[in-house]
Amino acid sequence: MLHCPYCHGWEVRDQPIAVLATSALAAEQALLWRQWSPRVTLLLHTAPEPPAGDRERLAARDIAVVEGEAAGLEVGGDRLTGVRLADGRVVPCTALVVTSHLSARTGALAGLGLEPVEQSLGGHVVGTRLDADPMGATGVPGVWVAGNVTDLMGQVVTAAAAGMRAAAAINADLVQEETRLAVAARRAAPGQDG
């Protein structure tokens, strides 16, 4: 089972891929996977019926749309061979794409007063994350975050870059605080006239 065409698409290129529709973003997901294989099937499962415009876009890309709720997986030789529908039909595939609800691990930060916010994609909630500015500063003074805790879609390289930006912001903040304290100490010292 896969969820990201950018993370896993190469490994299943040119194979029969089934996309299990569980949200209104299912057609978009199927279109993304179509770039890796000419054999993509959208299983409507429990998702809302795609609008006519989506049906046309899927048809234009030769993505089959199969109605019916998925009931199980077919496996042969320890490998996925298909998805069994509730009515008994089997849709052949060697890769199954699912939509995951992404939630950043924020429990350890809750005591700091940080509360998760929803992250949306195309007007649909895809998960929860912590809110921060581009440098990683949160609404709580002195607390920065980086990586997937604030960017659910970020890959390793973007998480590392966010960590570097947050580290630079933290360093700059510490320099400002040290300088503020040094100025205050200088002003308080006898014989200093400001």
GROMACS .gro file of N, CA, C and O in nm, residues 85-181:
model
  388
   85LEU      N    1  -1.376  -0.668  -0.457
   85LEU     CA    2  -1.489  -0.581  -0.425
   85LEU      C    3  -1.597  -0.658  -0.350
   85LEU      O    4  -1.599  -0.782  -0.353
   86ALA      N    5  -1.687  -0.587  -0.287
   86ALA     CA    6  -1.794  -0.648  -0.207
   86ALA      C    7  -1.880  -0.741  -0.292
   86ALA      O    8  -1.933  -0.841  -0.240
   87ASP      N    9  -1.894  -0.713  -0.421
   87ASP     CA   10  -1.977  -0.798  -0.507
   87ASP      C   11  -1.901  -0.918  -0.562
   87ASP      O   12  -1.952  -0.994  -0.644
   88GLY      N   13  -1.773  -0.936  -0.520
   88GLY     CA   14  -1.696  -1.052  -0.560
   88GLY      C   15  -1.600  -1.027  -0.675
   88GLY      O   16  -1.510  -1.108  -0.699
   89ARG      N   17  -1.619  -0.920  -0.751
   89ARG     CA   18  -1.525  -0.890  -0.861
   89ARG      C   19  -1.387  -0.862  -0.803
   89ARG      O   20  -1.373  -0.812  -0.693
   90VAL      N   21  -1.286  -0.895  -0.883
   90VAL     CA   22  -1.148  -0.866  -0.845
   90VAL      C   23  -1.088  -0.771  -0.948
   90VAL      O   24  -1.093  -0.799  -1.068
   91VAL      N   25  -1.033  -0.662  -0.898
   91VAL     CA   26  -0.966  -0.565  -0.985
   91VAL      C   27  -0.816  -0.593  -0.974
   91VAL      O   28  -0.758  -0.577  -0.866
   92PRO      N   29  -0.753  -0.637  -1.084
   92PRO     CA   30  -0.611  -0.670  -1.078
   92PRO      C   31  -0.524  -0.547  -1.052
   92PRO      O   32  -0.547  -0.440  -1.109
   93CYS      N   33  -0.426  -0.562  -0.963
   93CYS     CA   34  -0.327  -0.457  -0.938
   93CYS      C   35  -0.211  -0.517  -0.858
   93CYS      O   36  -0.227  -0.618  -0.790
   94THR      N   37  -0.096  -0.456  -0.874
   94THR     CA   38   0.020  -0.498  -0.794
   94THR      C   39   0.060  -0.389  -0.696
   94THR      O   40   0.153  -0.408  -0.617
   95ALA      N   41  -0.008  -0.275  -0.702
   95ALA     CA   42   0.014  -0.166  -0.606
   95ALA      C   43  -0.121  -0.104  -0.574
   95ALA      O   44  -0.204  -0.084  -0.663
   96LEU      N   45  -0.143  -0.075  -0.447
   96LEU     CA   46  -0.268  -0.013  -0.403
   96LEU      C   47  -0.234   0.118  -0.335
   96LEU      O   48  -0.153   0.124  -0.241
   97VAL      N   49  -0.297   0.224  -0.382
   97VAL     CA   50  -0.275   0.358  -0.328
   97VAL      C   51  -0.390   0.393  -0.234
   97VAL      O   52  -0.507   0.375  -0.269
   98VAL      N   53  -0.355   0.440  -0.116
   98VAL     CA   54  -0.455   0.482  -0.018
   98VAL      C   55  -0.427   0.627   0.022
   98VAL      O   56  -0.314   0.676   0.010
   99THR      N   57  -0.528   0.694   0.068
   99THR     CA   58  -0.513   0.829   0.119
   99THR      C   59  -0.497   0.820   0.269
   99THR      O   60  -0.581   0.763   0.338
  100SER      N   61  -0.388   0.875   0.317
  100SER     CA   62  -0.368   0.874   0.461
  100SER      C   63  -0.398   1.013   0.517
  100SER      O   64  -0.377   1.114   0.452
  101HIS      N   65  -0.453   1.016   0.637
  101HIS     CA   66  -0.474   1.142   0.708
  101HIS      C   67  -0.344   1.168   0.783
  101HIS      O   68  -0.302   1.087   0.866
  102LEU      N   69  -0.278   1.275   0.750
  102LEU     CA   70  -0.148   1.306   0.807
  102LEU      C   71  -0.163   1.391   0.933
  102LEU      O   72  -0.227   1.496   0.929
  103SER      N   73  -0.106   1.347   1.041
  103SER     CA   74  -0.110   1.423   1.166
  103SER      C   75   0.029   1.430   1.224
  103SER      O   76   0.090   1.327   1.256
  104ALA      N   77   0.079   1.552   1.236
  104ALA     CA   78   0.211   1.572   1.294
  104ALA      C   79   0.209   1.527   1.440
  104ALA      O   80   0.109   1.544   1.510
  105ARG      N   81   0.319   1.470   1.484
  105ARG     CA   82   0.331   1.429   1.625
  105ARG      C   83   0.359   1.552   1.709
  105ARG      O   84   0.471   1.600   1.716
  106THR      N   85   0.255   1.602   1.772
  106THR     CA   86   0.267   1.727   1.846
  106THR      C   87   0.246   1.709   1.996
  106THR      O   88   0.252   1.807   2.071
  107GLY      N   89   0.224   1.589   2.039
  107GLY     CA   90   0.194   1.564   2.181
  107GLY      C   91   0.299   1.619   2.275
  107GLY      O   92   0.265   1.679   2.379
  108ALA      N   93   0.426   1.602   2.244
  108ALA     CA   94   0.533   1.649   2.332
  108ALA      C   95   0.536   1.801   2.341
  108ALA      O   96   0.592   1.855   2.437
  109LEU      N   97   0.476   1.868   2.245
  109LEU     CA   98   0.479   2.014   2.244
  109LEU      C   99   0.352   2.077   2.301
  109LEU      O  100   0.345   2.198   2.319
  110ALA      N  101   0.253   1.995   2.332
  110ALA     CA  102   0.125   2.047   2.381
  110ALA      C  103   0.141   2.125   2.511
  110ALA      O  104   0.074   2.225   2.532
  111GLY      N  105   0.231   2.082   2.597
  111GLY     CA  106   0.253   2.151   2.723
  111GLY      C  107   0.311   2.291   2.707
  111GLY      O  108   0.309   2.371   2.800
  112LEU      N  109   0.359   2.320   2.588
  112LEU     CA  110   0.413   2.454   2.561
  112LEU      C  111   0.305   2.550   2.512
  112LEU      O  112   0.333   2.666   2.486
  113GLY      N  113   0.185   2.499   2.497
  113GLY     CA  114   0.075   2.582   2.450
  113GLY      C  115   0.055   2.579   2.300
  113GLY      O  116  -0.017   2.661   2.245
  114LEU      N  117   0.118   2.486   2.234
  114LEU     CA  118   0.103   2.474   2.088
  114LEU      C  119  -0.011   2.377   2.057
  114LEU      O  120  -0.011   2.264   2.104
  115GLU      N  121  -0.105   2.423   1.979
  115GLU     CA  122  -0.220   2.340   1.942
  115GLU      C  123  -0.217   2.314   1.792
  115GLU      O  124  -0.190   2.405   1.713
  116PRO      N  125  -0.245   2.192   1.749
  116PRO     CA  126  -0.247   2.161   1.606
  116PRO      C  127  -0.355   2.239   1.532
  116PRO      O  128  -0.460   2.273   1.589
  117VAL      N  129  -0.326   2.269   1.406
  117VAL     CA  130  -0.423   2.333   1.317
  117VAL      C  131  -0.441   2.242   1.197
  117VAL      O  132  -0.355   2.159   1.166
  118GLU      N  133  -0.553   2.256   1.128
  118GLU     CA  134  -0.579   2.174   1.010
  118GLU      C  135  -0.497   2.222   0.892
  118GLU      O  136  -0.473   2.342   0.875
  119GLN      N  137  -0.453   2.127   0.810
  119GLN     CA  138  -0.388   2.160   0.684
  119GLN      C  139  -0.478   2.112   0.573
  119GLN      O  140  -0.525   1.999   0.575
  120SER      N  141  -0.501   2.198   0.476
  120SER     CA  142  -0.590   2.166   0.364
  120SER      C  143  -0.512   2.159   0.234
  120SER      O  144  -0.407   2.220   0.219
  121LEU      N  145  -0.567   2.085   0.142
  121LEU     CA  146  -0.514   2.075   0.007
  121LEU      C  147  -0.635   2.077  -0.086
  121LEU      O  148  -0.724   1.992  -0.072
  122GLY      N  149  -0.641   2.172  -0.174
  122GLY     CA  150  -0.754   2.182  -0.266
  122GLY      C  151  -0.886   2.199  -0.193
  122GLY      O  152  -0.988   2.151  -0.240
  123GLY      N  153  -0.885   2.266  -0.078
  123GLY     CA  154  -1.007   2.289  -0.003
  123GLY      C  155  -1.051   2.171   0.082
  123GLY      O  156  -1.159   2.175   0.141
  124HIS      N  157  -0.970   2.068   0.091
  124HIS     CA  158  -1.003   1.949   0.170
  124HIS      C  159  -0.898   1.930   0.279
  124HIS      O  160  -0.778   1.937   0.253
  125VAL      N  161  -0.942   1.902   0.400
  125VAL     CA  162  -0.850   1.880   0.512
  125VAL      C  163  -0.776   1.749   0.489
  125VAL      O  164  -0.837   1.645   0.467
  126VAL      N  165  -0.642   1.755   0.494
  126VAL     CA  166  -0.560   1.635   0.475
  126VAL      C  167  -0.486   1.595   0.602
  126VAL      O  168  -0.422   1.491   0.605
  127GLY      N  169  -0.494   1.681   0.706
  127GLY     CA  170  -0.425   1.647   0.830
  127GLY      C  171  -0.414   1.764   0.924
  127GLY      O  172  -0.479   1.867   0.905
  128THR      N  173  -0.330   1.746   1.026
  128THR     CA  174  -0.307   1.852   1.124
  128THR      C  175  -0.157   1.873   1.142
  128THR      O  176  -0.077   1.779   1.128
  129ARG      N  177  -0.121   1.996   1.172
  129ARG     CA  178   0.019   2.037   1.188
  129ARG      C  179   0.024   2.153   1.286
  129ARG      O  180  -0.078   2.201   1.331
  130LEU      N  181   0.145   2.200   1.315
  130LEU     CA  182   0.162   2.319   1.397
  130LEU      C  183   0.184   2.439   1.307
  130LEU      O  184   0.251   2.428   1.204
  131ASP      N  185   0.130   2.552   1.346
  131ASP     CA  186   0.144   2.674   1.268
  131ASP      C  187   0.276   2.743   1.303
  131ASP      O  188   0.313   2.750   1.421
  132ALA      N  189   0.345   2.792   1.203
  132ALA     CA  190   0.471   2.863   1.223
  132ALA      C  191   0.496   2.957   1.106
  132ALA      O  192   0.441   2.937   0.997
  133ASP      N  193   0.579   3.058   1.130
  133ASP     CA  194   0.615   3.148   1.020
  133ASP      C  195   0.722   3.080   0.933
  133ASP      O  196   0.768   2.970   0.966
  134PRO      N  197   0.763   3.142   0.823
  134PRO     CA  198   0.861   3.078   0.734
  134PRO      C  199   0.994   3.043   0.799
  134PRO      O  200   1.066   2.955   0.751
  135MET      N  201   1.028   3.108   0.910
  135MET     CA  202   1.153   3.077   0.980
  135MET      C  203   1.133   2.971   1.088
  135MET      O  204   1.228   2.931   1.154
  136GLY      N  205   1.009   2.928   1.110
  136GLY     CA  206   0.981   2.824   1.208
  136GLY      C  207   0.932   2.876   1.342
  136GLY      O  208   0.904   2.797   1.432
  137ALA      N  209   0.922   3.008   1.359
  137ALA     CA  210   0.874   3.064   1.486
  137ALA      C  211   0.725   3.037   1.502
  137ALA      O  212   0.646   3.057   1.410
  138THR      N  213   0.688   2.989   1.620
  138THR     CA  214   0.548   2.964   1.652
  138THR      C  215   0.490   3.086   1.722
  138THR      O  216   0.560   3.185   1.746
  139GLY      N  217   0.365   3.078   1.760
  139GLY     CA  218   0.301   3.186   1.835
  139GLY      C  219   0.347   3.191   1.980
  139GLY      O  220   0.311   3.283   2.053
  140VAL      N  221   0.426   3.095   2.024
  140VAL     CA  222   0.478   3.093   2.160
  140VAL      C  223   0.621   3.147   2.155
  140VAL      O  224   0.707   3.088   2.088
  141PRO      N  225   0.647   3.259   2.221
  141PRO     CA  226   0.782   3.316   2.217
  141PRO      C  227   0.888   3.215   2.259
  141PRO      O  228   0.873   3.142   2.357
  142GLY      N  229   0.995   3.209   2.180
  142GLY     CA  230   1.106   3.120   2.211
  142GLY      C  231   1.089   2.977   2.165
  142GLY      O  232   1.173   2.893   2.193
  143VAL      N  233   0.982   2.947   2.092
  143VAL     CA  234   0.958   2.811   2.044
  143VAL      C  235   0.952   2.811   1.892
  143VAL      O  236   0.870   2.882   1.833
  144TRP      N  237   1.040   2.733   1.832
  144TRP     CA  238   1.045   2.717   1.688
  144TRP      C  239   1.018   2.571   1.653
  144TRP      O  240   1.046   2.482   1.734
  145VAL      N  241   0.969   2.548   1.535
  145VAL     CA  242   0.946   2.412   1.486
  145VAL      C  243   0.995   2.402   1.342
  145VAL      O  244   1.006   2.504   1.273
  146ALA      N  245   1.023   2.281   1.299
  146ALA     CA  246   1.070   2.260   1.162
  146ALA      C  247   1.031   2.120   1.117
  146ALA      O  248   1.002   2.033   1.198
  147GLY      N  249   1.030   2.100   0.986
  147GLY     CA  250   1.004   1.968   0.929
  147GLY      C  251   0.856   1.937   0.920
  147GLY      O  252   0.772   2.027   0.909
  148ASN      N  253   0.823   1.809   0.927
  148ASN     CA  254   0.685   1.765   0.907
  148ASN      C  255   0.589   1.809   1.017
  148ASN      O  256   0.468   1.805   0.998
  149VAL      N  257   0.640   1.852   1.129
  149VAL     CA  258   0.550   1.899   1.235
  149VAL      C  259   0.477   2.027   1.189
  149VAL      O  260   0.368   2.056   1.235
  150THR      N  261   0.537   2.099   1.095
  150THR     CA  262   0.475   2.220   1.043
  150THR      C  263   0.443   2.213   0.894
  150THR      O  264   0.368   2.293   0.842
  151ASP      N  265   0.500   2.115   0.824
  151ASP     CA  266   0.480   2.100   0.680
  151ASP      C  267   0.458   1.952   0.650
  151ASP      O  268   0.553   1.877   0.628
  152LEU      N  269   0.333   1.911   0.646
  152LEU     CA  270   0.300   1.770   0.628
  152LEU      C  271   0.346   1.713   0.495
  152LEU      O  272   0.371   1.594   0.484
  153MET      N  273   0.358   1.797   0.395
  153MET     CA  274   0.396   1.749   0.262
  153MET      C  275   0.547   1.753   0.239
  153MET      O  276   0.595   1.707   0.136
  154GLY      N  277   0.621   1.808   0.333
  154GLY     CA  278   0.765   1.824   0.316
  154GLY      C  279   0.839   1.691   0.310
  154GLY      O  280   0.806   1.597   0.379
  155GLN      N  281   0.938   1.687   0.224
  155GLN     CA  282   1.025   1.570   0.213
  155GLN      C  283   1.148   1.593   0.301
  155GLN      O  284   1.163   1.697   0.363
  156VAL      N  285   1.239   1.497   0.304
  156VAL     CA  286   1.356   1.505   0.389
  156VAL      C  287   1.437   1.631   0.360
  156VAL      O  288   1.478   1.702   0.452
  157VAL      N  289   1.459   1.662   0.234
  157VAL     CA  290   1.542   1.777   0.201
  157VAL      C  291   1.476   1.908   0.245
  157VAL      O  292   1.544   1.999   0.294
  158THR      N  293   1.344   1.919   0.233
  158THR     CA  294   1.278   2.042   0.277
  158THR      C  295   1.274   2.050   0.429
  158THR      O  296   1.283   2.159   0.486
  159ALA      N  297   1.262   1.936   0.496
  159ALA     CA  298   1.266   1.935   0.642
  159ALA      C  299   1.404   1.978   0.692
  159ALA      O  300   1.415   2.055   0.788
  160ALA      N  301   1.509   1.931   0.626
  160ALA     CA  302   1.645   1.970   0.665
  160ALA      C  303   1.665   2.120   0.643
  160ALA      O  304   1.724   2.189   0.727
  161ALA      N  305   1.615   2.172   0.531
  161ALA     CA  306   1.626   2.316   0.504
  161ALA      C  307   1.548   2.397   0.608
  161ALA      O  308   1.596   2.500   0.655
  162ALA      N  309   1.430   2.348   0.645
  162ALA     CA  310   1.351   2.418   0.747
  162ALA      C  311   1.424   2.417   0.881
  162ALA      O  312   1.420   2.515   0.956
  163GLY      N  313   1.490   2.306   0.912
  163GLY     CA  314   1.569   2.299   1.035
  163GLY      C  315   1.683   2.399   1.034
  163GLY      O  316   1.712   2.465   1.135
  164MET      N  317   1.747   2.415   0.920
  164MET     CA  318   1.856   2.512   0.908
  164MET      C  319   1.803   2.655   0.924
  164MET      O  320   1.862   2.736   0.995
  165ARG      N  321   1.689   2.685   0.862
  165ARG     CA  322   1.629   2.818   0.876
  165ARG      C  323   1.592   2.846   1.021
  165ARG      O  324   1.617   2.954   1.074
  166ALA      N  325   1.530   2.747   1.087
  166ALA     CA  326   1.492   2.764   1.227
  166ALA      C  327   1.616   2.783   1.314
  166ALA      O  328   1.618   2.869   1.404
  167ALA      N  329   1.722   2.707   1.288
  167ALA     CA  330   1.845   2.722   1.365
  167ALA      C  331   1.904   2.862   1.349
  167ALA      O  332   1.949   2.924   1.446
  168ALA      N  333   1.902   2.913   1.226
  168ALA     CA  334   1.953   3.049   1.203
  168ALA      C  335   1.868   3.152   1.276
  168ALA      O  336   1.920   3.247   1.335
  169ALA      N  337   1.736   3.133   1.274
  169ALA     CA  338   1.646   3.227   1.344
  169ALA      C  339   1.667   3.220   1.495
  169ALA      O  340   1.667   3.323   1.563
  170ILE      N  341   1.686   3.100   1.547
  170ILE     CA  342   1.711   3.084   1.691
  170ILE      C  343   1.843   3.151   1.728
  170ILE      O  344   1.851   3.225   1.826
  171ASN      N  345   1.946   3.131   1.646
  171ASN     CA  346   2.075   3.194   1.672
  171ASN      C  347   2.062   3.346   1.670
  171ASN      O  348   2.115   3.415   1.759
  172ALA      N  349   1.994   3.400   1.570
  172ALA     CA  350   1.975   3.545   1.562
  172ALA      C  351   1.898   3.597   1.683
  172ALA      O  352   1.931   3.702   1.738
  173ASP      N  353   1.797   3.523   1.728
  173ASP     CA  354   1.720   3.562   1.845
  173ASP      C  355   1.808   3.563   1.971
  173ASP      O  356   1.800   3.655   2.052
  174LEU      N  357   1.892   3.461   1.984
  174LEU     CA  358   1.983   3.455   2.099
  174LEU      C  359   2.084   3.571   2.097
  174LEU      O  360   2.114   3.631   2.201
  175VAL      N  361   2.136   3.605   1.979
  175VAL     CA  362   2.228   3.717   1.967
  175VAL      C  363   2.158   3.847   2.008
  175VAL      O  364   2.215   3.930   2.081
  176GLN      N  365   2.035   3.866   1.964
  176GLN     CA  366   1.959   3.986   2.001
  176GLN      C  367   1.937   3.993   2.152
  176GLN      O  368   1.951   4.099   2.213
  177GLU      N  369   1.905   3.880   2.214
  177GLU     CA  370   1.883   3.877   2.358
  177GLU      C  371   2.012   3.904   2.434
  177GLU      O  372   2.014   3.981   2.531
  178GLU      N  373   2.123   3.842   2.391
  178GLU     CA  374   2.252   3.868   2.456
  178GLU      C  375   2.290   4.015   2.443
  178GLU      O  376   2.341   4.075   2.537
  179THR      N  377   2.264   4.072   2.326
  179THR     CA  378   2.297   4.213   2.305
  179THR      C  379   2.209   4.302   2.391
  179THR      O  380   2.257   4.399   2.451
  180ARG      N  381   2.080   4.270   2.400
  180ARG     CA  382   1.990   4.349   2.485
  180ARG      C  383   2.038   4.346   2.630
  180ARG      O  384   2.044   4.449   2.698
  181LEU      N  385   2.077   4.228   2.680
  181LEU     CA  386   2.126   4.216   2.817
  181LEU      C  387   2.258   4.291   2.836
  181LEU      O  388   2.281   4.354   2.940
   0.00000   0.00000   0.00000
